[in-house]
Amino acid sequence: MKLVVAIIKPFKLEEVRDALTALGIHGLTVSEVKGYGRQKGHTEIYRGAEYAVSFVPKLKIEIAIEAQLVDSVINTIKTTAHTGQIGDGKIFVLPIEQTIRIRTGETGRDAL
């Protein structure tokens, strides 16, 4: 099993969710996050004072899947979250050692 973590632009969420649902992914977790990459933030002026905006708002999507689905999930996220602009995001893939469904006690792939 794998955990796919994707950091995307907030306005791309519905498009990515719809594409993953069409792929057969039935569950995911979304968190509002802030961060920066190569763009390093920017400066803005508020009430005449200039200040640095160091962190850009993003969404983090976490999806626990079976290992054989990793490539199709990555390709789906890449194509639907892509805008061609700086800050499109990143995708990380991590191993999952164990999964347990709290309600039933099911483990492994049955718990997904």
mmCIF file with all atom_site columns, C-alpha atoms in Angstrom, residues 56-106:
data_model
loop_
_atom_site.group_PDB
_atom_site.id
_atom_site.type_symbol
_atom_site.label_atom_id
_atom_site.label_alt_id
_atom_site.label_comp_id
_atom_site.label_asym_id
_atom_site.label_entity_id
_atom_site.label_seq_id
_atom_site.pdbx_PDB_ins_code
_atom_site.Cartn_x
_atom_site.Cartn_y
_atom_site.Cartn_z
_atom_site.occupancy
_atom_site.B_iso_or_equiv
_atom_site.pdbx_formal_charge
_atom_site.auth_seq_id
_atom_site.auth_comp_id
_atom_site.auth_asym_id
_atom_site.auth_atom_id
_atom_site.pdbx_PDB_model_num
ATOM 1  C CA . VAL A 1 56  ? 1.199   30.709 -0.489  1.00 0.00 ? 56  VAL A CA 1
ATOM 2  C CA . PRO A 1 57  ? -2.147  28.970 0.261   1.00 0.00 ? 57  PRO A CA 1
ATOM 3  C CA . LYS A 1 58  ? -2.377  25.432 -1.144  1.00 0.00 ? 58  LYS A CA 1
ATOM 4  C CA . LEU A 1 59  ? -4.371  22.245 -0.591  1.00 0.00 ? 59  LEU A CA 1
ATOM 5  C CA . LYS A 1 60  ? -2.845  18.955 0.491   1.00 0.00 ? 60  LYS A CA 1
ATOM 6  C CA . ILE A 1 61  ? -4.584  15.823 -0.758  1.00 0.00 ? 61  ILE A CA 1
ATOM 7  C CA . GLU A 1 62  ? -3.757  12.490 0.876   1.00 0.00 ? 62  GLU A CA 1
ATOM 8  C CA . ILE A 1 63  ? -4.834  9.219  -0.744  1.00 0.00 ? 63  ILE A CA 1
ATOM 9  C CA . ALA A 1 64  ? -4.160  5.720  0.614   1.00 0.00 ? 64  ALA A CA 1
ATOM 10 C CA . ILE A 1 65  ? -4.175  3.232  -2.266  1.00 0.00 ? 65  ILE A CA 1
ATOM 11 C CA . GLU A 1 66  ? -2.954  -0.169 -3.332  1.00 0.00 ? 66  GLU A CA 1
ATOM 12 C CA . ALA A 1 67  ? 0.528   -0.098 -4.864  1.00 0.00 ? 67  ALA A CA 1
ATOM 13 C CA . GLN A 1 68  ? -0.617  -1.052 -8.375  1.00 0.00 ? 68  GLN A CA 1
ATOM 14 C CA . LEU A 1 69  ? -2.742  2.122  -8.613  1.00 0.00 ? 69  LEU A CA 1
ATOM 15 C CA . VAL A 1 70  ? 0.132   4.537  -7.918  1.00 0.00 ? 70  VAL A CA 1
ATOM 16 C CA . ASP A 1 71  ? 1.066   5.310  -11.534 1.00 0.00 ? 71  ASP A CA 1
ATOM 17 C CA . SER A 1 72  ? -2.523  5.932  -12.653 1.00 0.00 ? 72  SER A CA 1
ATOM 18 C CA . VAL A 1 73  ? -3.237  8.154  -9.614  1.00 0.00 ? 73  VAL A CA 1
ATOM 19 C CA . ILE A 1 74  ? -0.050  10.162 -10.190 1.00 0.00 ? 74  ILE A CA 1
ATOM 20 C CA . ASN A 1 75  ? -0.831  10.646 -13.889 1.00 0.00 ? 75  ASN A CA 1
ATOM 21 C CA . THR A 1 76  ? -4.403  11.677 -13.099 1.00 0.00 ? 76  THR A CA 1
ATOM 22 C CA . ILE A 1 77  ? -3.289  14.285 -10.557 1.00 0.00 ? 77  ILE A CA 1
ATOM 23 C CA . LYS A 1 78  ? -0.513  15.560 -12.858 1.00 0.00 ? 78  LYS A CA 1
ATOM 24 C CA . THR A 1 79  ? -2.863  16.116 -15.792 1.00 0.00 ? 79  THR A CA 1
ATOM 25 C CA . THR A 1 80  ? -5.783  17.610 -13.862 1.00 0.00 ? 80  THR A CA 1
ATOM 26 C CA . ALA A 1 81  ? -3.795  19.871 -11.489 1.00 0.00 ? 81  ALA A CA 1
ATOM 27 C CA . HIS A 1 82  ? -1.495  21.203 -14.233 1.00 0.00 ? 82  HIS A CA 1
ATOM 28 C CA . THR A 1 83  ? -1.840  24.877 -15.206 1.00 0.00 ? 83  THR A CA 1
ATOM 29 C CA . GLY A 1 84  ? 1.650   25.443 -16.580 1.00 0.00 ? 84  GLY A CA 1
ATOM 30 C CA . GLN A 1 85  ? 2.225   28.261 -14.090 1.00 0.00 ? 85  GLN A CA 1
ATOM 31 C CA . ILE A 1 86  ? 4.716   28.355 -11.235 1.00 0.00 ? 86  ILE A CA 1
ATOM 32 C CA . GLY A 1 87  ? 3.293   26.814 -8.063  1.00 0.00 ? 87  GLY A CA 1
ATOM 33 C CA . ASP A 1 88  ? 1.315   23.967 -9.649  1.00 0.00 ? 88  ASP A CA 1
ATOM 34 C CA . GLY A 1 89  ? 2.463   21.780 -6.754  1.00 0.00 ? 89  GLY A CA 1
ATOM 35 C CA . LYS A 1 90  ? 4.192   18.516 -5.943  1.00 0.00 ? 90  LYS A CA 1
ATOM 36 C CA . ILE A 1 91  ? 3.316   14.840 -5.549  1.00 0.00 ? 91  ILE A CA 1
ATOM 37 C CA . PHE A 1 92  ? 4.948   12.573 -2.963  1.00 0.00 ? 92  PHE A CA 1
ATOM 38 C CA . VAL A 1 93  ? 4.565   8.799  -2.651  1.00 0.00 ? 93  VAL A CA 1
ATOM 39 C CA . LEU A 1 94  ? 5.183   7.125  0.712   1.00 0.00 ? 94  LEU A CA 1
ATOM 40 C CA . PRO A 1 95  ? 4.953   3.482  1.823   1.00 0.00 ? 95  PRO A CA 1
ATOM 41 C CA . ILE A 1 96  ? 2.206   2.449  4.245   1.00 0.00 ? 96  ILE A CA 1
ATOM 42 C CA . GLU A 1 97  ? 3.252   -0.252 6.682   1.00 0.00 ? 97  GLU A CA 1
ATOM 43 C CA . GLN A 1 98  ? -0.158  -1.001 8.162   1.00 0.00 ? 98  GLN A CA 1
ATOM 44 C CA . THR A 1 99  ? -3.786  0.079  7.770   1.00 0.00 ? 99  THR A CA 1
ATOM 45 C CA . ILE A 1 100 ? -6.592  -0.564 10.255  1.00 0.00 ? 100 ILE A CA 1
ATOM 46 C CA . ARG A 1 101 ? -10.255 0.400  9.946   1.00 0.00 ? 101 ARG A CA 1
ATOM 47 C CA . ILE A 1 102 ? -11.218 1.514  13.451  1.00 0.00 ? 102 ILE A CA 1
ATOM 48 C CA . ARG A 1 103 ? -14.925 0.676  13.183  1.00 0.00 ? 103 ARG A CA 1
ATOM 49 C CA . THR A 1 104 ? -14.532 -2.958 12.067  1.00 0.00 ? 104 THR A CA 1
ATOM 50 C CA . GLY A 1 105 ? -10.954 -3.846 12.886  1.00 0.00 ? 105 GLY A CA 1
ATOM 51 C CA . GLU A 1 106 ? -10.242 -4.782 9.267   1.00 0.00 ? 106 GLU A CA 1
#
